[in-house]
Short mmCIF file of C-alpha atoms in Angstrom, two decimals:
data_model
loop_
_atom_site.label_atom_id
_atom_site.label_comp_id
_atom_site.label_asym_id
_atom_site.label_seq_id
_atom_site.Cartn_x
_atom_site.Cartn_y
_atom_site.Cartn_z
CA UNK A 214 -39.68 20.57 -15.41
CA UNK A 215 -36.77 18.64 -13.88
CA UNK A 216 -34.13 20.60 -12.00
CA UNK A 217 -30.57 20.13 -13.32
CA UNK A 218 -28.24 18.18 -11.03
CA UNK A 219 -25.39 20.24 -9.61
CA UNK A 220 -22.56 19.55 -7.18
CA UNK A 221 -20.33 22.00 -5.35
CA UNK A 222 -16.65 21.59 -6.22
CA UNK A 223 -15.65 21.14 -2.54
CA UNK A 224 -18.02 18.13 -2.28
CA UNK A 225 -16.30 16.39 -5.22
CA UNK A 226 -13.15 15.62 -3.20
CA UNK A 227 -15.17 13.69 -0.59
CA UNK A 228 -16.95 11.75 -3.35
CA UNK A 229 -13.68 10.92 -5.12
CA UNK A 230 -12.19 9.42 -1.96
CA UNK A 231 -15.18 7.17 -1.15
CA UNK A 232 -14.55 3.45 -0.68
CA UNK A 233 -16.97 0.53 -1.11
CA UNK A 234 -17.70 -2.16 1.52
CA UNK A 235 -14.54 -4.05 0.54
CA UNK A 236 -12.41 -0.93 0.98
CA UNK A 237 -11.84 -0.42 -2.73
CA UNK A 238 -12.17 3.02 -4.39
CA UNK A 239 -15.58 3.79 -5.89
CA UNK A 240 -15.57 4.43 -9.65
CA UNK A 241 -16.95 7.74 -10.93
CA UNK A 242 -17.27 9.66 -14.19
CA UNK A 243 -15.81 13.08 -14.83
CA UNK A 244 -15.66 15.69 -17.60
CA UNK A 245 -13.08 18.44 -17.78
CA UNK A 246 -11.74 21.07 -20.16
CA UNK A 247 -8.30 20.35 -21.60
CA UNK A 248 -6.06 23.31 -20.78
CA UNK A 249 -4.02 23.01 -23.99
CA UNK A 250 -6.88 22.88 -26.50
CA UNK A 251 -10.04 23.95 -24.66
CA UNK A 252 -11.86 20.80 -25.78
CA UNK A 253 -14.05 18.89 -23.33
CA UNK A 254 -12.78 15.45 -22.38
CA UNK A 255 -14.88 12.79 -20.62
CA UNK A 256 -13.66 9.87 -18.54
CA UNK A 257 -16.63 7.50 -18.08
CA UNK A 258 -14.99 5.37 -15.38
CA UNK A 259 -12.04 6.26 -13.16
CA UNK A 260 -10.76 6.26 -9.59
CA UNK A 261 -8.82 8.89 -7.71
CA UNK A 262 -5.18 8.03 -6.97
CA UNK A 263 -4.32 11.29 -5.18
CA UNK A 264 -5.62 14.78 -4.48
CA UNK A 265 -3.17 17.60 -3.92
CA UNK A 266 -5.02 19.53 -1.23
CA UNK A 267 -2.73 22.57 -1.28
CA UNK A 268 -2.01 22.28 -4.98
CA UNK A 269 -4.18 22.68 -8.01
CA UNK A 270 -4.29 19.13 -9.42
CA UNK A 271 -5.84 15.72 -8.91
CA UNK A 272 -4.54 12.38 -10.24
CA UNK A 273 -7.13 10.04 -11.76
CA UNK A 274 -6.70 6.47 -13.05
CA UNK A 275 -9.08 5.83 -15.98
CA UNK A 276 -10.46 2.27 -16.16
CA UNK A 277 -8.15 0.09 -18.25
CA UNK A 278 -5.19 2.49 -18.15
CA UNK A 279 -1.89 1.85 -16.38
CA UNK A 280 -0.82 5.47 -15.83
CA UNK A 281 -2.79 8.14 -13.97
CA UNK A 282 -3.92 11.40 -15.60
CA UNK A 283 -3.20 14.69 -13.86
CA UNK A 284 -6.07 17.15 -14.14
CA UNK A 285 -6.30 20.71 -12.85
CA UNK A 286 -9.10 20.98 -10.29
CA UNK A 287 -10.50 24.23 -11.68
CA UNK A 288 -11.09 22.66 -15.12
CA UNK A 289 -13.55 19.99 -13.89
CA UNK A 290 -17.02 20.78 -15.27
CA UNK A 291 -19.04 17.61 -14.57
CA UNK A 292 -18.94 14.85 -11.93
CA UNK A 293 -21.16 11.74 -12.14
CA UNK A 294 -23.52 13.58 -14.50
CA UNK A 295 -23.89 16.64 -12.25
CA UNK A 296 -22.66 20.10 -13.27
CA UNK A 297 -19.88 21.42 -11.04
CA UNK A 298 -20.13 24.88 -9.51
CA UNK A 299 -17.83 26.91 -7.25
#
């Protein structure tokens, strides 16, 4: 039986800020719960534009979009296919 992949929420911020050899942000996938409706939303490819370390949000730029999405940190439930835990 295969063990489910999990990632601690504090580790996500390091992963989001990673850069490749050329110094460009590394793309990742993320799933979160929409605060307004409770539905789960998935972004298959995005980069982090900013993390508010003392605040409660993170700004992500989905691939192909021109405006970043602001997501509450506590509503993130999956990162690169791994379940997020506190």
